[in-house]
Tab-separated table of C-alpha atoms in Angstrom:
chain	number	residue	atom	x	y	z
A	29	MET	CA	0.000	0.000	0.000
A	30	ALA	CA	2.825	2.386	0.875
A	31	THR	CA	4.634	1.686	-2.407
A	32	ASN	CA	1.425	2.428	-4.382
A	33	THR	CA	0.974	5.789	-2.670
A	34	VAL	CA	4.612	6.746	-3.346
A	35	GLU	CA	4.245	5.788	-7.016
A	36	ASN	CA	1.061	7.853	-7.303
A	37	VAL	CA	2.779	10.891	-5.776
A	38	LEU	CA	5.748	10.549	-8.147
A	39	LYS	CA	3.431	10.220	-11.131
A	40	SER	CA	1.532	13.374	-10.128
A	41	ILE	CA	4.845	15.252	-9.711
A	42	ASP	CA	5.990	14.117	-13.176
A	43	GLU	CA	2.702	15.189	-14.725
A	44	GLU	CA	2.918	18.678	-13.130
A	45	ALA	CA	6.551	18.996	-14.267
A	46	LYS	CA	5.533	18.167	-17.830
A	47	LYS	CA	2.886	20.873	-17.720
A	48	LEU	CA	5.464	23.501	-16.692
A	49	LYS	CA	7.467	24.971	-19.548
A	50	SER	CA	11.243	25.270	-19.609
A	51	LEU	CA	12.933	28.596	-18.771
A	52	VAL	CA	15.737	27.886	-21.275
A	53	VAL	CA	14.780	28.704	-24.878
A	54	ASN	CA	17.057	27.711	-27.776
A	55	LYS	CA	16.759	29.508	-31.125
A	56	ASP	CA	18.800	29.257	-34.338
A	57	ILE	CA	19.002	33.057	-34.652
A	58	ASP	CA	19.032	35.146	-31.490
A	59	PRO	CA	16.077	37.590	-31.478
A	60	THR	CA	16.753	41.287	-30.869
A	61	LEU	CA	15.466	42.533	-27.519
A	62	ASP	CA	14.518	46.136	-26.721
A	63	LEU	CA	13.967	46.197	-22.957
A	64	GLY	CA	13.051	49.888	-22.932
A	65	ASN	CA	9.976	49.240	-25.094
A	66	LEU	CA	9.531	45.601	-23.902
A	67	LEU	CA	9.849	44.602	-27.556
A	68	VAL	CA	11.071	41.304	-29.076
A	69	CYS	CA	11.862	40.948	-32.798
A	70	ASP	CA	12.232	37.295	-33.801
A	71	PRO	CA	13.887	36.879	-37.267
A	72	ASN	CA	13.564	33.064	-37.242
A	73	PRO	CA	11.311	31.676	-40.014
A	74	ILE	CA	8.003	30.149	-38.917
A	75	THR	CA	8.508	26.518	-39.930
A	76	GLY	CA	5.859	23.876	-39.473
A	77	PHE	CA	3.011	26.375	-39.137
A	78	GLU	CA	1.057	25.093	-42.142
A	79	GLN	CA	1.674	21.426	-41.266
A	80	SER	CA	0.579	21.844	-37.638
A	81	LYS	CA	-2.937	20.651	-36.805
A	82	ASN	CA	-3.604	23.189	-34.031
A	83	LYS	CA	-2.281	26.507	-35.366
A	84	ASN	CA	-3.424	28.549	-32.358
A	85	GLU	CA	-1.403	26.376	-29.972
A	86	TYR	CA	1.640	26.691	-32.252
A	87	LEU	CA	1.428	30.503	-32.200
A	88	LYS	CA	0.883	30.533	-28.428
A	89	GLU	CA	3.994	28.405	-27.894
A	90	LEU	CA	6.058	30.659	-30.156
A	91	SER	CA	4.932	33.819	-28.330
A	92	ARG	CA	5.565	32.139	-24.959
A	93	GLU	CA	9.176	31.374	-25.918
A	94	ASN	CA	9.844	34.958	-27.022
A	95	THR	CA	8.205	36.323	-23.857
A	96	GLN	CA	10.345	33.960	-21.772
A	97	LEU	CA	13.486	35.335	-23.437
A	98	LEU	CA	12.336	38.876	-22.629
A	99	PHE	CA	11.708	38.054	-18.956
A	100	ASN	CA	15.063	36.262	-18.679
A	101	GLU	CA	16.790	39.504	-19.727
A	102	ILE	CA	14.640	41.632	-17.398
A	103	TRP	CA	15.618	39.512	-14.385
A	104	LYS	CA	19.288	40.173	-15.175
A	105	LEU	CA	18.769	43.910	-14.500
A	106	PRO	CA	19.434	45.303	-10.991
A	107	ALA	CA	16.242	45.026	-8.918
A	108	GLN	CA	15.159	46.871	-5.791
A	109	ARG	CA	12.352	46.429	-3.275
A	110	THR	CA	9.852	49.251	-2.702
A	111	GLU	CA	6.802	48.727	-0.458
A	112	ASP	CA	6.958	44.904	-0.572
A	113	VAL	CA	7.188	44.935	-4.383
A	114	ILE	CA	10.246	44.060	-6.477
A	115	THR	CA	10.805	46.718	-9.156
A	116	VAL	CA	13.296	46.970	-12.013
A	117	LYS	CA	14.386	50.143	-13.786
A	118	LEU	CA	14.255	49.579	-17.544
A	119	PRO	CA	17.029	50.999	-19.769
A	120	GLU	CA	16.513	53.586	-22.478
A	121	PRO	CA	14.635	52.243	-25.555
A	122	THR	CA	16.688	51.540	-28.669
A	123	THR	CA	13.834	51.243	-31.194
A	124	ARG	CA	12.158	54.460	-32.324
A	125	LEU	CA	8.421	53.886	-32.438
A	126	PRO	CA	6.091	56.262	-34.350
A	127	ARG	CA	4.074	58.729	-32.278
A	128	GLU	CA	1.124	60.964	-33.079
A	129	LYS	CA	2.539	63.805	-30.964
A	130	SER	CA	6.042	64.686	-29.849
A	131	ILE	CA	7.380	63.432	-26.517
A	132	PRO	CA	6.477	65.919	-23.761
A	133	LYS	CA	9.430	67.882	-22.476
A	134	PRO	CA	10.447	67.430	-18.841
A	135	LYS	CA	8.877	70.001	-16.540
A	136	ALA	CA	11.259	72.806	-15.594
A	137	THR	CA	12.190	72.977	-11.925
A	138	THR	CA	11.065	75.934	-9.834
A	139	ARG	CA	13.327	78.009	-7.591
A	140	TRP	CA	12.191	76.115	-4.515
A	141	GLU	CA	12.837	72.730	-6.186
A	142	LYS	CA	16.359	73.827	-7.168
A	143	PHE	CA	17.021	75.011	-3.600
A	144	ALA	CA	15.661	71.723	-2.205
A	145	GLN	CA	17.952	69.727	-4.511
A	146	MET	CA	20.979	71.762	-3.417
A	147	LYS	CA	20.196	71.377	0.292
A	148	GLY	CA	18.976	67.781	0.024
A	149	ILE	CA	15.473	68.577	1.268
A	150	GLN	CA	12.982	65.816	0.497
A	151	ASN	CA	9.323	66.614	0.067
A	152	LYS	CA	7.211	64.535	2.425
A	153	LYS	CA	3.732	63.790	1.171
A	154	LYS	CA	1.280	65.322	3.631
A	155	THR	CA	-1.833	63.468	4.611
A	156	ARG	CA	-5.179	64.892	3.550
A	157	LYS	CA	-6.578	64.937	7.089
A	158	VAL	CA	-5.121	66.106	10.421
A	159	TRP	CA	-6.148	65.539	14.014
A	160	ASP	CA	-7.976	68.432	15.650
A	161	GLU	CA	-7.443	68.621	19.423
A	162	GLU	CA	-10.458	70.892	19.978
A	163	LEU	CA	-13.009	68.789	18.094
A	164	GLN	CA	-11.274	65.475	18.877
A	165	LYS	CA	-11.698	64.174	15.330
A	166	TRP	CA	-9.966	64.113	11.952
A	167	VAL	CA	-10.604	67.197	9.823
A	168	PRO	CA	-9.389	68.193	6.323
A	169	ARG	CA	-6.009	69.912	6.152
A	170	TRP	CA	-7.359	72.670	3.868
A	171	GLY	CA	-10.642	73.846	2.399
A	172	TYR	CA	-14.135	73.584	3.845
A	173	GLN	CA	-14.336	72.597	7.550
A	174	SER	CA	-10.541	72.467	7.748
A	175	LYS	CA	-8.415	73.404	10.728
A	176	GLY	CA	-7.736	76.887	9.318
A	177	ASP	CA	-11.291	77.605	8.139
A	178	LEU	CA	-12.283	81.197	8.969
A	179	LYS	CA	-15.921	80.243	9.656
A	180	ARG	CA	-14.873	78.111	12.632
A	181	ASP	CA	-13.501	81.074	14.598
A	182	TRP	CA	-16.571	82.664	16.193
A	183	VAL	CA	-14.384	84.688	18.582
A	184	LEU	CA	-10.819	86.022	18.218
A	185	GLU	CA	-8.429	87.350	20.823
A	186	VAL	CA	-7.209	90.915	20.310
A	187	PRO	CA	-3.391	91.160	20.646
A	188	GLN	CA	-1.942	93.515	23.283
A	189	ASN	CA	-0.205	95.860	20.816
A	190	ALA	CA	-3.121	95.954	18.344
A	191	ASP	CA	-5.872	98.559	18.102
A	192	PRO	CA	-8.822	97.415	20.258
A	193	PHE	CA	-11.319	98.736	17.683
A	194	GLU	CA	-9.667	96.893	14.769
A	195	ASP	CA	-11.717	94.174	13.071
A	196	GLN	CA	-9.700	90.988	13.655
A	197	PHE	CA	-11.972	88.897	11.394
A	198	GLY	CA	-11.493	91.311	8.482
A	199	LYS	CA	-7.748	91.384	9.155
A	200	LYS	CA	-7.562	87.579	9.036
A	201	LYS	CA	-9.490	87.480	5.753
A	202	LYS	CA	-7.221	90.144	4.263
A	203	GLU	CA	-4.079	88.215	5.281
A	204	LYS	CA	-5.450	85.057	3.663
A	205	LYS	CA	-6.218	86.919	0.418
A	206	GLU	CA	-2.698	88.347	0.399
A	207	ARG	CA	-1.181	84.883	0.877
A	208	VAL	CA	-3.242	83.485	-1.993
A	209	ALA	CA	-2.259	86.421	-4.241
A	210	LYS	CA	1.417	85.969	-3.349
A	211	ASN	CA	1.302	82.249	-4.223
A	212	GLU	CA	-0.399	83.026	-7.526
A	213	LEU	CA	2.258	85.648	-8.298
A	214	GLN	CA	5.040	83.148	-7.587
A	215	ARG	CA	3.337	80.595	-9.861
A	216	LEU	CA	3.100	83.092	-12.731
A	217	ARG	CA	6.718	84.106	-12.215
A	218	ASN	CA	7.817	80.462	-12.419
A	219	ILE	CA	5.890	80.063	-15.690
A	220	ALA	CA	7.481	83.214	-17.132
A	221	ARG	CA	10.936	82.051	-16.021
A	222	THR	CA	10.558	78.594	-17.587
A	223	SER	CA	9.224	80.045	-20.862
A	224	LYS	CA	12.243	82.427	-20.908
A	225	LYS	CA	10.105	85.554	-20.955
A	226	LYS	CA	10.614	88.782	-19.098
A	227	VAL	CA	8.953	88.700	-15.696
A	228	PRO	CA	6.696	91.778	-15.447
A	229	GLY	CA	7.061	94.056	-12.455
A	230	VAL	CA	4.137	94.171	-10.082
A	231	GLY	CA	5.240	96.950	-7.798
A	232	ASN	CA	5.495	96.389	-4.080
A	233	THR	CA	3.807	93.244	-2.872
A	234	PRO	CA	2.037	93.562	0.509
A	235	THR	CA	3.825	92.256	3.573
A	236	VAL	CA	2.334	90.883	6.771
A	237	ASP	CA	5.168	92.212	8.957
A	238	LYS	CA	6.573	95.714	9.029
A	239	PRO	CA	8.228	96.704	5.699
A	240	ASN	CA	11.987	97.257	5.685
A	241	LYS	CA	13.925	100.261	4.336
A	242	SER	CA	14.279	98.963	0.753
A	243	GLN	CA	10.556	98.243	0.485
A	244	LEU	CA	9.714	101.723	1.787
A	245	THR	CA	12.062	103.430	-0.690
A	246	LYS	CA	10.594	101.363	-3.526
A	247	SER	CA	7.018	102.303	-2.589
A	248	LEU	CA	8.091	105.986	-2.312
A	249	GLN	CA	9.621	105.905	-5.805
A	250	MET	CA	6.490	104.328	-7.231
A	251	ALA	CA	4.287	106.941	-5.544
A	252	GLN	CA	6.448	109.755	-6.949
A	253	GLN	CA	6.040	108.445	-10.503
A	254	SER	CA	2.342	107.549	-10.237
A	255	THR	CA	1.015	110.826	-11.692
A	256	ALA	CA	0.584	111.689	-15.388
A	257	SER	CA	3.628	113.988	-15.365
A	258	MET	CA	5.779	111.297	-13.684
A	259	GLY	CA	6.061	113.545	-10.593
A	260	LYS	CA	7.542	116.503	-12.483
A	261	PHE	CA	4.938	119.091	-11.453
A	262	ASP	CA	3.950	117.651	-8.086
A	263	LYS	CA	4.498	119.464	-4.819
A	264	LYS	CA	7.384	118.027	-2.832
A	265	LEU	CA	7.951	117.800	0.869
A	266	PRO	CA	10.729	119.877	2.489
A	267	LYS	CA	13.194	116.963	2.865
A	268	GLU	CA	11.895	114.650	0.163
A	269	PRO	CA	14.743	113.021	-1.801
A	270	THR	CA	14.840	113.588	-5.551
A	271	GLN	CA	14.325	110.455	-7.538
A	272	ARG	CA	16.873	109.346	-10.087
A	273	ASN	CA	15.738	107.841	-13.365
A	274	SER	CA	16.078	104.122	-12.815
A	275	GLY	CA	16.114	101.897	-15.879
A	276	LYS	CA	17.851	101.456	-19.198
A	277	LYS	CA	18.521	104.479	-21.387
A	278	ARG	CA	17.398	104.438	-24.977
A	279	LYS	CA	20.198	104.051	-27.482
A	280	PHE	CA	19.979	105.846	-30.833
A	281	GLU	CA	22.066	104.924	-33.850
A	282	PRO	CA	24.413	107.563	-35.273
A	283	VAL	CA	23.071	109.764	-38.095
A	284	ILE	CA	26.393	110.042	-39.945
A	285	GLY	CA	28.662	107.103	-40.834
A	286	ALA	CA	28.207	103.366	-40.328
A	287	LEU	CA	27.059	102.749	-43.917
A	288	SER	CA	27.443	98.964	-43.649
A	289	SER	CA	25.025	98.719	-40.707
A	290	GLU	CA	22.551	100.993	-42.516
A	291	LYS	CA	22.693	98.783	-45.628
A	292	GLU	CA	22.078	95.661	-43.567
A	293	ARG	CA	19.139	97.286	-41.809
A	294	GLU	CA	17.547	98.369	-45.133
A	295	ARG	CA	18.158	94.924	-46.642
A	296	HIS	CA	16.447	93.333	-43.657
A	297	ILE	CA	13.415	95.621	-44.152
A	298	LEU	CA	13.231	94.660	-47.862
A	299	ASP	CA	13.470	90.957	-47.018
A	300	THR	CA	10.577	91.226	-44.582
A	301	LEU	CA	8.477	93.086	-47.184
A	302	ASN	CA	9.215	90.574	-49.968
A	303	LYS	CA	8.291	87.567	-47.853
A	304	LYS	CA	4.971	86.038	-48.895
A	305	GLY	CA	2.774	85.046	-46.011
A	306	LYS	CA	1.384	81.538	-45.851
A	307	MET	CA	-2.300	81.253	-46.664
A	308	ASN	CA	-4.451	79.463	-44.143
A	309	ILE	CA	-6.927	77.626	-46.389
A	310	THR	CA	-9.276	76.491	-43.618
A	311	GLN	CA	-9.512	80.026	-42.202
A	312	ALA	CA	-10.231	81.469	-45.677
A	313	VAL	CA	-12.920	78.864	-46.395
A	314	ASN	CA	-14.571	79.459	-43.007
A	315	ARG	CA	-14.588	83.202	-43.625
A	316	GLU	CA	-16.188	82.723	-47.049
A	317	ILE	CA	-18.869	80.451	-45.580
A	318	THR	CA	-19.697	82.935	-42.791
A	319	GLU	CA	-19.951	85.807	-45.316
A	320	GLU	CA	-22.343	83.775	-47.496
A	321	GLN	CA	-24.454	82.869	-44.465
A	322	GLN	CA	-24.633	86.520	-43.373
A	323	ALA	CA	-25.628	87.599	-46.903
A	324	GLY	CA	-28.382	84.957	-46.967
A	325	GLN	CA	-29.679	86.089	-43.576
A	326	ASN	CA	-29.774	89.738	-44.732
A	327	GLU	CA	-31.739	88.778	-47.864
A	328	ARG	CA	-34.277	86.841	-45.801
A	329	LYS	CA	-34.708	89.791	-43.428
A	330	GLU	CA	-35.321	92.194	-46.366
A	331	LYS	CA	-37.914	89.848	-47.879
A	332	LYS	CA	-39.700	89.537	-44.530
A	333	SER	CA	-39.762	93.334	-44.077
A	334	LYS	CA	-41.219	93.814	-47.602
A	335	LYS	CA	-43.912	91.214	-46.944
A	336	LYS	CA	-44.836	92.905	-43.666
A	337	GLY	CA	-45.188	96.283	-45.447
A	338	LYS	CA	-47.497	94.831	-48.102
A	339	GLY	CA	-49.613	93.107	-45.471
A	340	GLN	CA	-50.072	96.368	-43.549
A	341	ASN	CA	-51.339	98.196	-46.677
A	342	ARG	CA	-53.789	95.407	-47.409
A	343	ALA	CA	-55.129	95.508	-43.872
A	344	LEU	CA	-56.145	99.198	-44.276
A	345	PRO	CA	-59.633	100.035	-45.625
A	346	LYS	CA	-60.050	101.196	-49.266
A	347	SER	CA	-60.925	104.793	-48.388
A	348	ILE	CA	-57.707	105.318	-46.392
A	349	ARG	CA	-55.644	103.692	-49.125
A	350	SER	CA	-57.179	105.940	-51.787
A	351	ASN	CA	-56.462	109.037	-49.631
A	352	LYS	CA	-52.844	107.959	-49.247
A	353	LYS	CA	-52.449	107.496	-52.992
A	354	SER	CA	-53.995	110.891	-53.707
A	355	LYS	CA	-51.659	112.574	-51.205
A	356	SER	CA	-48.624	110.950	-52.766
A	357	LYS	CA	-49.747	112.071	-56.265
A	358	GLY	CA	-50.205	115.607	-55.003
A	359	ARG	CA	-46.712	115.700	-53.629
A	360	HIS	CA	-45.259	114.531	-56.955
A	361	ARG	CA	-47.134	117.312	-58.751
């Protein structure tokens, strides 16, 4: 009995081993592998496909062998474990595949990201909810019913140095608006910097704390130049400092001499005039269609107005119509 059970176990093991496919694949011509695109190109001829009875099984076996070769090469790459998962970094692709659109360019780093890279600061992903000690429950970090929601504060403490009649709720709202505006300004500046455009000046941004000397001088200079005459005819204080013209001076080319530069400039003007602009066919066709539609609408409106006029004359009695005709004849005479 024991020998029969052992034989049955061995038979079952042999049957399971036969079902499993081999990891080693032998081919006459080695297929080219592109690990970056997970692509296998098998140049071996498909022999025995027409003679095979089950063609689907033949194709499945062929694809399994090529996939096995691909996975054998992937497991040779250096692997690392992240969150209980084994990951492998694929190399750069070698085969250029066609695309409908160009590959998106990598996003330019902001000033803060550059500073964080220099100092080795790593961004920790913040959780969406935080624990509130007052309410003793989890609340959103930002937005509605968050810890910093202004609607939650039904009473505010007035600081010792502050004005007792100052509206603390209005002050808090104003500070929040200023923070949001400052963040938006920084975002727009980052976009202008990445697109290599000139960052426009916005004057003096508001500060929560007391402004320093440079900020005060800047705001004074802006106030002096805020009038239509750029502060030329404004009344000045007794000890008000005179403002110097800050900025680049305009450079004018010399009137006499420098014939070569003048020739180049005139040639450039002629080249720009001689250039023929490209015709946008779709835009021209759309314009023609809209003009035809507008003309058709105008014709319909005129016809409707004429019909209305005729209908009004018909609605009048004969005596009034005859009087109108007689009046018009008298005018012509």
